[in-house]
Short mmCIF file of C-alpha atoms in Angstrom, two decimals:
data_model
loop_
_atom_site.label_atom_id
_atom_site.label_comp_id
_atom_site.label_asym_id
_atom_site.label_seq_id
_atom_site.Cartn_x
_atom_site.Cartn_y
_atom_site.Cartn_z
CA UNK A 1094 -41.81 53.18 59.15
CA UNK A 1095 -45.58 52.38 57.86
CA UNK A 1096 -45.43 50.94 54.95
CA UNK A 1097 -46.76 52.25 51.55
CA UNK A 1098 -50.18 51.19 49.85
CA UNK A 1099 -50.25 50.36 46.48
CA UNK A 1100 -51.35 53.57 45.09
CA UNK A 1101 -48.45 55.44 46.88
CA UNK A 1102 -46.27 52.87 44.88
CA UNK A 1103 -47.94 53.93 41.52
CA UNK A 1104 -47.62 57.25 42.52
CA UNK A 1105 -43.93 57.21 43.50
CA UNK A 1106 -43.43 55.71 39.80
CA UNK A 1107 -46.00 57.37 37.77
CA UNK A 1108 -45.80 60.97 39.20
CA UNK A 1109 -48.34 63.59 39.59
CA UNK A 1110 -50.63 64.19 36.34
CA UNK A 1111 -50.66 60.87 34.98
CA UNK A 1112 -54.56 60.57 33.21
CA UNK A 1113 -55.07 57.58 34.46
CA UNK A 1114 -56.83 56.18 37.38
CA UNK A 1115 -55.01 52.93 39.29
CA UNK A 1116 -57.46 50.89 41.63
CA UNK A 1117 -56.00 48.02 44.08
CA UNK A 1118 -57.12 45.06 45.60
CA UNK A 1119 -56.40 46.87 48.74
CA UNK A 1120 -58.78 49.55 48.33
CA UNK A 1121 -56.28 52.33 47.36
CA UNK A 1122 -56.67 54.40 44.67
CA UNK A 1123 -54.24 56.63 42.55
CA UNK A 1124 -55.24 59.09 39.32
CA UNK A 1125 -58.20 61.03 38.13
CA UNK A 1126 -61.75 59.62 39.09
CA UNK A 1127 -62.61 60.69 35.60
CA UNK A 1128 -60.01 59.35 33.61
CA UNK A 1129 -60.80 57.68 30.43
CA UNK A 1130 -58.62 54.42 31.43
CA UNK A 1131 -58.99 52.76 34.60
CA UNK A 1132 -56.43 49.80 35.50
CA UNK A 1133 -57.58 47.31 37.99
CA UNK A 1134 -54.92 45.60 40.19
CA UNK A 1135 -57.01 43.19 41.02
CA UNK A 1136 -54.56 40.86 43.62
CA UNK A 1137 -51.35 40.36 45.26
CA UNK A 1138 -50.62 37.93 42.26
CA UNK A 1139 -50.74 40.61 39.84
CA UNK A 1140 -47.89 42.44 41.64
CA UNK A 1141 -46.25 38.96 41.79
CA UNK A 1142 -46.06 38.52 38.12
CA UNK A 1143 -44.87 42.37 37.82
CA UNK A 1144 -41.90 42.05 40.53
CA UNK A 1145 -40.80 38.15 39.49
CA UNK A 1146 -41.04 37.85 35.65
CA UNK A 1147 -37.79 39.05 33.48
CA UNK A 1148 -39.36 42.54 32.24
CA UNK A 1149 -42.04 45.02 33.06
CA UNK A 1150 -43.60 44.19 29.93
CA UNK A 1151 -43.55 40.67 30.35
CA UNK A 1152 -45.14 40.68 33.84
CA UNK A 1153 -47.88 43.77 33.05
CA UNK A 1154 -48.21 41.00 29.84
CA UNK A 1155 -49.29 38.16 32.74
CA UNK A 1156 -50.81 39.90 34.97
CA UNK A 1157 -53.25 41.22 32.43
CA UNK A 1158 -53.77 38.07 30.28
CA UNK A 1159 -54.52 36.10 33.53
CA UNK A 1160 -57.30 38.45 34.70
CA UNK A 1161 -55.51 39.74 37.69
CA UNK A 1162 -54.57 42.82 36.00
CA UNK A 1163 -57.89 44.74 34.33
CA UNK A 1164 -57.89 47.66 31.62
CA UNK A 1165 -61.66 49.36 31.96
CA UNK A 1166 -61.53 51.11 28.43
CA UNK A 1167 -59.74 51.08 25.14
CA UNK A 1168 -56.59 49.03 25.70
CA UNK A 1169 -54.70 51.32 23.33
CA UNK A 1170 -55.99 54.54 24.41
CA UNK A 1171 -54.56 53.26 27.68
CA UNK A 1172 -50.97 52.38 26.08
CA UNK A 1173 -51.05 56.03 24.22
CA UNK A 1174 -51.40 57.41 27.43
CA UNK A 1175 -49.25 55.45 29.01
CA UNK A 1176 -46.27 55.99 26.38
CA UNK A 1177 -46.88 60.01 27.08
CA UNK A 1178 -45.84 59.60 30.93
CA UNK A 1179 -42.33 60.53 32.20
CA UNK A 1180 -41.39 57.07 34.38
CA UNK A 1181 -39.36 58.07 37.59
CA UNK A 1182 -36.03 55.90 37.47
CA UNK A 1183 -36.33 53.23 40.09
CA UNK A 1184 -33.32 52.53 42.26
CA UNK A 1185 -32.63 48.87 43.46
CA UNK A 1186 -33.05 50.68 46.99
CA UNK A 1187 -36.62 51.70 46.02
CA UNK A 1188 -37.60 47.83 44.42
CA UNK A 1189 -36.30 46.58 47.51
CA UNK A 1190 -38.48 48.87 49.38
CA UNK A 1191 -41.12 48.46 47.31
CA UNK A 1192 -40.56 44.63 47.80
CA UNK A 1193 -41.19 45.38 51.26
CA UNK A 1194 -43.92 47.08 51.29
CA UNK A 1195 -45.97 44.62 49.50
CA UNK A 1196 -44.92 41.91 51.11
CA UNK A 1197 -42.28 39.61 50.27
CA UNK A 1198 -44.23 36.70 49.82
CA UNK A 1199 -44.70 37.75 46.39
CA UNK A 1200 -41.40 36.84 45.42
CA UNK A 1201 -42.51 33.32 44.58
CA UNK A 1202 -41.97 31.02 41.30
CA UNK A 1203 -45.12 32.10 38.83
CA UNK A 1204 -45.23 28.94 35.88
CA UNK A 1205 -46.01 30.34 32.29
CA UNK A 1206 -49.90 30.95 31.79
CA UNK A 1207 -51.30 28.60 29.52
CA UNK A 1208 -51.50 31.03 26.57
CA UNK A 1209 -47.56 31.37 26.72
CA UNK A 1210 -45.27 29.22 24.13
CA UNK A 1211 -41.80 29.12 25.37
CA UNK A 1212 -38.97 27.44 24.22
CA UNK A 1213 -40.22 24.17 26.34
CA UNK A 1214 -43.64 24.21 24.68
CA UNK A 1215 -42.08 24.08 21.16
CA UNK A 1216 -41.18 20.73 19.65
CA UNK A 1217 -37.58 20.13 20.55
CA UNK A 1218 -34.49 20.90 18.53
CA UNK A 1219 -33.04 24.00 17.03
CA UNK A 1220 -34.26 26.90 16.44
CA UNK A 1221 -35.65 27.45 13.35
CA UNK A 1222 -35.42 23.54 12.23
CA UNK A 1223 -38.30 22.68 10.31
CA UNK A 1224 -40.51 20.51 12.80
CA UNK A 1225 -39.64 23.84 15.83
CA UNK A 1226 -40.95 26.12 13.25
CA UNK A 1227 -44.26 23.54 12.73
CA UNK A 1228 -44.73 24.01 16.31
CA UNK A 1229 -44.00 27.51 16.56
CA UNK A 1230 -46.86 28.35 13.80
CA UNK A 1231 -49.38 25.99 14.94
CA UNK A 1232 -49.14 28.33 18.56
CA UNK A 1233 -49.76 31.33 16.85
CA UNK A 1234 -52.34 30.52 13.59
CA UNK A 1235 -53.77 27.36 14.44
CA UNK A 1236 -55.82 29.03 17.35
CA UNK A 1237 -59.18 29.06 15.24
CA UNK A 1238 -60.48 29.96 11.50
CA UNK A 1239 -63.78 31.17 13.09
CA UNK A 1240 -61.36 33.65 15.13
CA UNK A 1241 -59.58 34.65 12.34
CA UNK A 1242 -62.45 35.52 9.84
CA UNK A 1243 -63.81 37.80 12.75
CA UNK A 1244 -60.41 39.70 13.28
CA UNK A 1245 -59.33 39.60 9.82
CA UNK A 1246 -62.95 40.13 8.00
CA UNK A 1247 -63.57 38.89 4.69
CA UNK A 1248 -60.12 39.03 3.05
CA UNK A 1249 -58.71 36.70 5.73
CA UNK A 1250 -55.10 38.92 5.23
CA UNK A 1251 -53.19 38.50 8.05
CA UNK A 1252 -50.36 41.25 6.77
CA UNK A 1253 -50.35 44.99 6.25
CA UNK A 1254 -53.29 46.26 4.12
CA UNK A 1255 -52.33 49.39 1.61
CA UNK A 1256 -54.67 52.09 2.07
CA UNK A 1257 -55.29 53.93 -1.40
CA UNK A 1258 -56.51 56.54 0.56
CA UNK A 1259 -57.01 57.47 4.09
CA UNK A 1260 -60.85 56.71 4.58
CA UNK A 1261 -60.91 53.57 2.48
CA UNK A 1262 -62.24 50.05 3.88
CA UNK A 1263 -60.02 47.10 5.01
CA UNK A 1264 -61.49 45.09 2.55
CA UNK A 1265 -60.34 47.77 -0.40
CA UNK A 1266 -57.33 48.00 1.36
CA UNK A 1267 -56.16 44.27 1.86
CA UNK A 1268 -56.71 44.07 -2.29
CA UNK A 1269 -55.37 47.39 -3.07
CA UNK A 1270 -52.16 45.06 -1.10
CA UNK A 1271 -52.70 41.83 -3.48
CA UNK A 1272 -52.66 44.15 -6.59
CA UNK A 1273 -49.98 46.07 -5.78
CA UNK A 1274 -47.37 42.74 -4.91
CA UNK A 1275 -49.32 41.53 -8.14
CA UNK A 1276 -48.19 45.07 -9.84
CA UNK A 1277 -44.59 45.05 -8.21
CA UNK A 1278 -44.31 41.08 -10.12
CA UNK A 1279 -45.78 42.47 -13.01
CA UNK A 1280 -47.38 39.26 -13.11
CA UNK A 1281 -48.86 38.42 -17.16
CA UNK A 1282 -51.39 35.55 -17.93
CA UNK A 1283 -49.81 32.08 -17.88
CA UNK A 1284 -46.74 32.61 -15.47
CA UNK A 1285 -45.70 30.41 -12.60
CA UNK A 1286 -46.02 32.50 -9.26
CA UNK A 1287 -45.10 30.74 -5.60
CA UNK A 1288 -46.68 32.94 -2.87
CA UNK A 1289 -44.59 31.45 0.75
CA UNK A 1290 -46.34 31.64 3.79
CA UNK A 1291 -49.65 31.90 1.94
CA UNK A 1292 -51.58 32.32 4.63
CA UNK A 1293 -55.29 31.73 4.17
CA UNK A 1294 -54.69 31.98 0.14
CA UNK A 1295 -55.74 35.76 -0.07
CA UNK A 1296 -52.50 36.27 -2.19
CA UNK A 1297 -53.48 32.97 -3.91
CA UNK A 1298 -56.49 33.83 -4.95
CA UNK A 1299 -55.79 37.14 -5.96
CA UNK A 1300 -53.37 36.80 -8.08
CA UNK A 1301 -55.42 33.77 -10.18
CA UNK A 1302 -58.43 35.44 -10.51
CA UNK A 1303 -56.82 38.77 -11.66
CA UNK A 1304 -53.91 38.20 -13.30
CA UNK A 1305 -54.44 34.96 -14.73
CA UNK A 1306 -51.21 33.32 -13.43
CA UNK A 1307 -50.97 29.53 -12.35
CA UNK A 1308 -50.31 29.76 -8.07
CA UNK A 1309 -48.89 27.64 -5.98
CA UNK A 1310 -49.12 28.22 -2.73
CA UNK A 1311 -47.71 27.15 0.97
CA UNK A 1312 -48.15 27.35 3.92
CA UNK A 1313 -47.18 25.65 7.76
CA UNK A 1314 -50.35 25.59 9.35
CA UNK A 1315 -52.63 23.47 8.28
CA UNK A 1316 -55.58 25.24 9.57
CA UNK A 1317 -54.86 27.80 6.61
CA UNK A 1318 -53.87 25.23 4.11
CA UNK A 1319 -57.57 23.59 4.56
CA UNK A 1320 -59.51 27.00 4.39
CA UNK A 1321 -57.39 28.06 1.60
CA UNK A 1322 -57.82 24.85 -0.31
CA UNK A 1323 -61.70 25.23 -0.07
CA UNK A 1324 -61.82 28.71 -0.61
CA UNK A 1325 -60.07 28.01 -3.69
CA UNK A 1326 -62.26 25.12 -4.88
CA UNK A 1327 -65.27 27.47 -3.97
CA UNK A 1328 -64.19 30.53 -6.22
CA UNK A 1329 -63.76 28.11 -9.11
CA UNK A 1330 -59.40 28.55 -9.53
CA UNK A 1331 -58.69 24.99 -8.38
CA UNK A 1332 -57.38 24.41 -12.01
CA UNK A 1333 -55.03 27.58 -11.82
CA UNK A 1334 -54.36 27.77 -8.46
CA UNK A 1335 -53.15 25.40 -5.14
CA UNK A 1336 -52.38 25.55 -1.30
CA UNK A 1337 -50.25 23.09 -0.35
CA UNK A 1338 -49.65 22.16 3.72
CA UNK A 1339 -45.80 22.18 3.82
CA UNK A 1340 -42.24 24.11 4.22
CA UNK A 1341 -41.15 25.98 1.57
CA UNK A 1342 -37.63 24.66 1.78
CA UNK A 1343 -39.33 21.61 0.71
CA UNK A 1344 -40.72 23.40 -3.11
CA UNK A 1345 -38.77 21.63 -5.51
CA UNK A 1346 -40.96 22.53 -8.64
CA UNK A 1347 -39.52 25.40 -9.76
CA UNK A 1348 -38.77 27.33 -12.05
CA UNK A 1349 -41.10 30.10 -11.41
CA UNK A 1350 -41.38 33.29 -12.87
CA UNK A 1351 -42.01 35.35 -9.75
CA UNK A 1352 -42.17 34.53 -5.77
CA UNK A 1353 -44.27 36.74 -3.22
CA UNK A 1354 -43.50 36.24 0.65
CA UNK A 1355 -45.47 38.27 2.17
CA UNK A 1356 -45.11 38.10 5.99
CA UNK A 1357 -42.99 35.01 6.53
CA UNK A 1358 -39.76 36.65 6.76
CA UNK A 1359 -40.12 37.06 10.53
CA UNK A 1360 -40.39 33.37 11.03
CA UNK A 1361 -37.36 32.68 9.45
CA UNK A 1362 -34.30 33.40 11.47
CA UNK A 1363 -31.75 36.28 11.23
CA UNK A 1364 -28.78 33.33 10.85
CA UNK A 1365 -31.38 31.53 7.75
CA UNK A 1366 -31.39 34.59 5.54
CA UNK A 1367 -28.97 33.36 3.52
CA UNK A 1368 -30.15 30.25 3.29
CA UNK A 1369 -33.99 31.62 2.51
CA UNK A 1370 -32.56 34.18 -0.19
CA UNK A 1371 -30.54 31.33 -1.83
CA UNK A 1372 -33.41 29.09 -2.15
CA UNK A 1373 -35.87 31.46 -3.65
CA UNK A 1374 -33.11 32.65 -6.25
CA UNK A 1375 -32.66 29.30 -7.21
CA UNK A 1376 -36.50 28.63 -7.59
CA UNK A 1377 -36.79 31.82 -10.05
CA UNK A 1378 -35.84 31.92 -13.77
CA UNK A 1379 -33.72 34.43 -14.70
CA UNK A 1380 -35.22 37.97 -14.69
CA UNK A 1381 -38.08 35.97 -12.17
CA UNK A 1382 -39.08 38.65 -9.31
CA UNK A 1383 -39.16 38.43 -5.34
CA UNK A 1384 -41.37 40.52 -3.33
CA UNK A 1385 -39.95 40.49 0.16
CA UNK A 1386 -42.93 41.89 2.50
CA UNK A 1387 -41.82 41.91 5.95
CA UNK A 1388 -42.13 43.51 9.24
CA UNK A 1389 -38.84 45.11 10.42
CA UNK A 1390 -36.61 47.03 13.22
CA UNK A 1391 -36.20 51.25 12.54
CA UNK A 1392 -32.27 50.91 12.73
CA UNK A 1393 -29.73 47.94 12.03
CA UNK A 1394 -28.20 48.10 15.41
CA UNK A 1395 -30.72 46.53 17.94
CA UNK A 1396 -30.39 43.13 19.67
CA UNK A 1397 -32.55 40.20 19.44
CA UNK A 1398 -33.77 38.81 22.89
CA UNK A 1399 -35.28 35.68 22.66
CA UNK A 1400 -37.97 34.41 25.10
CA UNK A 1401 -37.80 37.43 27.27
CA UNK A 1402 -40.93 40.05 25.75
CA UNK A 1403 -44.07 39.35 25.61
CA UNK A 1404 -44.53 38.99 21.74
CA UNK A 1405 -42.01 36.48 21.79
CA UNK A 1406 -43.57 34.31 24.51
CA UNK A 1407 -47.22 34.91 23.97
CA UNK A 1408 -47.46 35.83 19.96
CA UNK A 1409 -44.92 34.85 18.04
CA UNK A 1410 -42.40 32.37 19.88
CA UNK A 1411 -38.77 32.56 17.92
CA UNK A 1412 -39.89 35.31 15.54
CA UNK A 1413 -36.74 37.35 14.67
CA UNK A 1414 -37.07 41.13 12.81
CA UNK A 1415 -34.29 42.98 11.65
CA UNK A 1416 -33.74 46.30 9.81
CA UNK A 1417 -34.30 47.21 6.21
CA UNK A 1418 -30.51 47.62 5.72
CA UNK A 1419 -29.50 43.98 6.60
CA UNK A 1420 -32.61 42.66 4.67
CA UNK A 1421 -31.56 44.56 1.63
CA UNK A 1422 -28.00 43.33 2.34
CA UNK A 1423 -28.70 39.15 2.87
CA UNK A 1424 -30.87 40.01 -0.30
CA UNK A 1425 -27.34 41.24 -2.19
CA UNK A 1426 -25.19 38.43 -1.11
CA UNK A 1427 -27.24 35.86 -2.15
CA UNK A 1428 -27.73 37.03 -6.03
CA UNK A 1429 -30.64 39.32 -5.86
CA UNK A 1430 -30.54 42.76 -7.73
CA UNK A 1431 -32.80 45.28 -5.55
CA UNK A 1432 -34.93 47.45 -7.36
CA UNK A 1433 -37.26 48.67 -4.95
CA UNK A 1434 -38.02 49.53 -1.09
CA UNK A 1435 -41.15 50.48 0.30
CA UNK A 1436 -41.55 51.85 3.87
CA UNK A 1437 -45.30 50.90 4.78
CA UNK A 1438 -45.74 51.15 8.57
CA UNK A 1439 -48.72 53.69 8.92
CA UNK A 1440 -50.22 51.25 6.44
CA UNK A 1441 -49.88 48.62 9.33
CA UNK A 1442 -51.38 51.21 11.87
CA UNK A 1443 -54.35 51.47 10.24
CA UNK A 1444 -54.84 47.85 9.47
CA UNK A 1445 -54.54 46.78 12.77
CA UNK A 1446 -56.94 49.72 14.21
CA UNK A 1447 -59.43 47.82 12.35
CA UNK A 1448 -58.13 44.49 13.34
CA UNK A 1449 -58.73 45.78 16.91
CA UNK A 1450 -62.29 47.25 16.37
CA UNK A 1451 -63.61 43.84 14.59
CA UNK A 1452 -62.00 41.82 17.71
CA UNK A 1453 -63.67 44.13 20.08
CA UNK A 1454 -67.26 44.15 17.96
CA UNK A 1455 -67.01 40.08 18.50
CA UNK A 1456 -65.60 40.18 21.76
CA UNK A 1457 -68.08 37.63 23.77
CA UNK A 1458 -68.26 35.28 20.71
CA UNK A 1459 -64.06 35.18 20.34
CA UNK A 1460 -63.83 34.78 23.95
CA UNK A 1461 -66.55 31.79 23.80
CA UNK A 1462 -64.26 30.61 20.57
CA UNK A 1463 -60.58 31.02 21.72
CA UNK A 1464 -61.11 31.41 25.44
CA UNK A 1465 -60.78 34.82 27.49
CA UNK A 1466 -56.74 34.47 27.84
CA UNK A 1467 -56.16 34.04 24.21
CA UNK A 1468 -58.58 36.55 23.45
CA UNK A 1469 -56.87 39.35 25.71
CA UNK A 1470 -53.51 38.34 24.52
CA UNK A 1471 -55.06 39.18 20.62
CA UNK A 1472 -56.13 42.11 22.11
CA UNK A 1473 -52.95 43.45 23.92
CA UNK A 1474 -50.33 42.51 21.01
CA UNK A 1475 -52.78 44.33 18.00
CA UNK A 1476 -53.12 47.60 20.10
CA UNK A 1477 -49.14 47.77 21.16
CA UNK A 1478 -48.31 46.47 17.88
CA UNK A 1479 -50.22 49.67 16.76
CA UNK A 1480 -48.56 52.14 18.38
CA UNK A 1481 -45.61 50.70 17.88
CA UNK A 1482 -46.28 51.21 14.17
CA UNK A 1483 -47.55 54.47 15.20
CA UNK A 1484 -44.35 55.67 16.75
CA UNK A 1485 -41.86 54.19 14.51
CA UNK A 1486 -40.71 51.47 16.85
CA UNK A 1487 -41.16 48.92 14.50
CA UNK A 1488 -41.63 49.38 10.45
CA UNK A 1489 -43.30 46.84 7.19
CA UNK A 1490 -40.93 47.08 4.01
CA UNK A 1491 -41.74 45.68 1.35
CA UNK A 1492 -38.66 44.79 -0.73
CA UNK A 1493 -38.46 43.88 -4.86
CA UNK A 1494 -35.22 42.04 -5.79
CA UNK A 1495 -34.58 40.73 -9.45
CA UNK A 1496 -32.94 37.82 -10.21
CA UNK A 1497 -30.64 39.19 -13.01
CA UNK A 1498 -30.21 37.09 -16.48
CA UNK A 1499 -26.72 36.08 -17.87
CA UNK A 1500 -26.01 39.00 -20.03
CA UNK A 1501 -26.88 41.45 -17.32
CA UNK A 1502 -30.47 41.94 -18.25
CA UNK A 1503 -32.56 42.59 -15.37
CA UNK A 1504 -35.76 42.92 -17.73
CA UNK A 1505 -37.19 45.78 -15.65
CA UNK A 1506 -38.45 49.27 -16.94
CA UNK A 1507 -36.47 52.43 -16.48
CA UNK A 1508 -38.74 53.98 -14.16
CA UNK A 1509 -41.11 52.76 -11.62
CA UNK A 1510 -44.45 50.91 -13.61
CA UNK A 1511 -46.47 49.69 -10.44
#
């Protein structure tokens, strides 16, 4: 039997229709000459990544990041498009053919890329102890402030942006975010506020500048903590405000009157929520305010894989999400009252559209900056991460919880004042 080229593969998987065109390294071709998205298979070693690595994703993930996979066009017009097809269920018959048909020498061992940060790559110990979690966000946000300021623009916000309406700016809509955590505190002149996982100090900032409160702020990468601290200085709040390099299980200088953590839930662990929710209460006088902001699963009842998906190897190595319901839960349990729960995911969609357009306006500088792989992995996780958004795959909450006085008193309004 003569075996298949590569383009009969695609086809056998893709089906008829599919708008995009497939081009191999062994001159076949598969899909519309005019299609907006062309994908390159540019070697035998991209099919060697896709048939040894432990998922699709994860091997589509090395295959492009090393080079040997190319996307001619918009990387998330091409995962739209992509998400629209109806795969053909593959039979362990037909990978076995398929196996064959490329050649079997491409069942060899592939090391991690470079750009990858599994388990090995992190400092040892458990997950989630303090020096792991150093290492783990040191892979993903010490990479380069230069980088940063071009993906992020001028607010340097590295979370979901609120969009006060549909054709406003990032800039408007990363402080239209600020305010409204700052509204959700109801933060008055003179308080004590701790923003975890500050970031680059946009929260910081924000918050000192508007609202007159004294900030303290933390953070684990001390790539942040130095352009925070001198952003700071620069816009005059070094009296009223402060980034410090640390943990925030290390803040001992409570009490405060309010806590923001916006984005640092994910780092944290599923197993530490307790442990995260007890701290923070216990940093907070009573009636003191948390605002949980946090990236999370659409239902309670999905698995965490660690080390397998992309994200988790490339992006964010032991990052953990779960649903709103368990947050809200841990949150109970540990003495919070909720009071509020905000679903903001096509918030996220839109911020990261423009995260995508600014990395792709600076493309050849944050390639010369960061490198080509870590530039394509920025550029694969924003646009999935988008349509994930998009689709409802994943969701941002954000979350207020009161820490309730003695008598009962949560010192709240009766309705809704943000």
């Amino acid at each position: 039997m003569a075996r298949r080229n590569i383009a009969d593969i695609i086809g056998t998987v893709i089906g008829s229709g599919a708008p995009i065109e497939f081009v191999a390294y062994d001159g076949s071709r598969y899909g519309p000459k005019d299609a907006a998205v062309r994908v390159t298979i540019a070697s035998e070693q991209a099919v060697s990544y896709l048939a040894t690595s432990a998922s699709l994703e994860l091997g589509l993930a090395r295959a492009y990041v090393s080079g040997e996979l190319q996307v001619d066009g918009d990387i998330y017009t091409a995962f739209k498009t992509l998400g629209s097809v109806d795969f053909a269920p593959i039979s362990t018959v037909e990978k076995l053919k398929v196996l064959r048909d490329v050649g079997l020498r491409v069942l060899k061992w592939n090391p991690p890329l470079p750009e990858e940060a599994g388990a090995s790559r992190l400092a040892h110990g458990l997950r989630h102890a303090k020096n792991r979690d150093a290492a783990a966000i040191k892979h993903h946000y010490d990479v380069s402030n230069t980088f940063y300021e071009w993906v992020l623009g001028p607010s340097m916000a590295y979370t979901c942006a609120v969009f006060p309406k549909a054709d406003a700016t990032l800039e408007e809509a990363q402080y239209e975010k600020h305010d409204l955590v700052c509204r959700k505190l109801d933060l008055r002149p003179g308080q004590r506020l701790l923003d975890i996982g500050c970031g680059w100090g946009g929260m910081v900032r924000h918050a000192a500048k508007h609202y007159g409160v004294h900030v303290v702020g933390v953070t684990l990468s001390k790539q942040q903590a130095e352009w925070g601290a001198k952003a700071v200085a620069e816009q005059g709040l070094s009296d009223v405000a402060e980034i410090r390099h640390g943990d925030y299980r290390d803040v001992v200088d409570g009490p405060f009157d309010a806590i923001s953590s916006i984005g640092l839930t994910e780092h944290i662990g599923l197993k530490n929520y307790p442990l995260y929710f007890q701290k923070l209460y216990g940093l907070l006088k009573p009636q003191g305010r948390l605002l949980n902001h946090s990236i999370m699963r659409p239902t309670n009842t999905e698995r965490v894989r660690y080390g397998r998906g992309f994200i988790n190897r490339f992006v964010f190595p032991d990052g953990e999400i779960t649903a709103l319901g368990r947050t809200v839960a841990a949150l109970q349990d540990n003495g919070f009252e909720p009071r509020h729960a905000e679903n903001l995911r096509e918030h996220y969609a839109l911020t990261l559209k423009y995260w995508c357009q600014n990395l792709d306006e600076h493309w050849d500088e944050a390639v010369e900056e960061v490198g080509i792989g870590t530039a394509r992995v920025w550029a694969l996780y924003m646009a999935a991460s988008r349509l994930a958004f998009e689709k409802n795959k994943i969701q941002l909450h954000q979350v207020l919880g009161v820490k309730v006085g003695k008598d009962g008193d949560a010192g709240v309004p009766l309705r809704p004042w943000f």
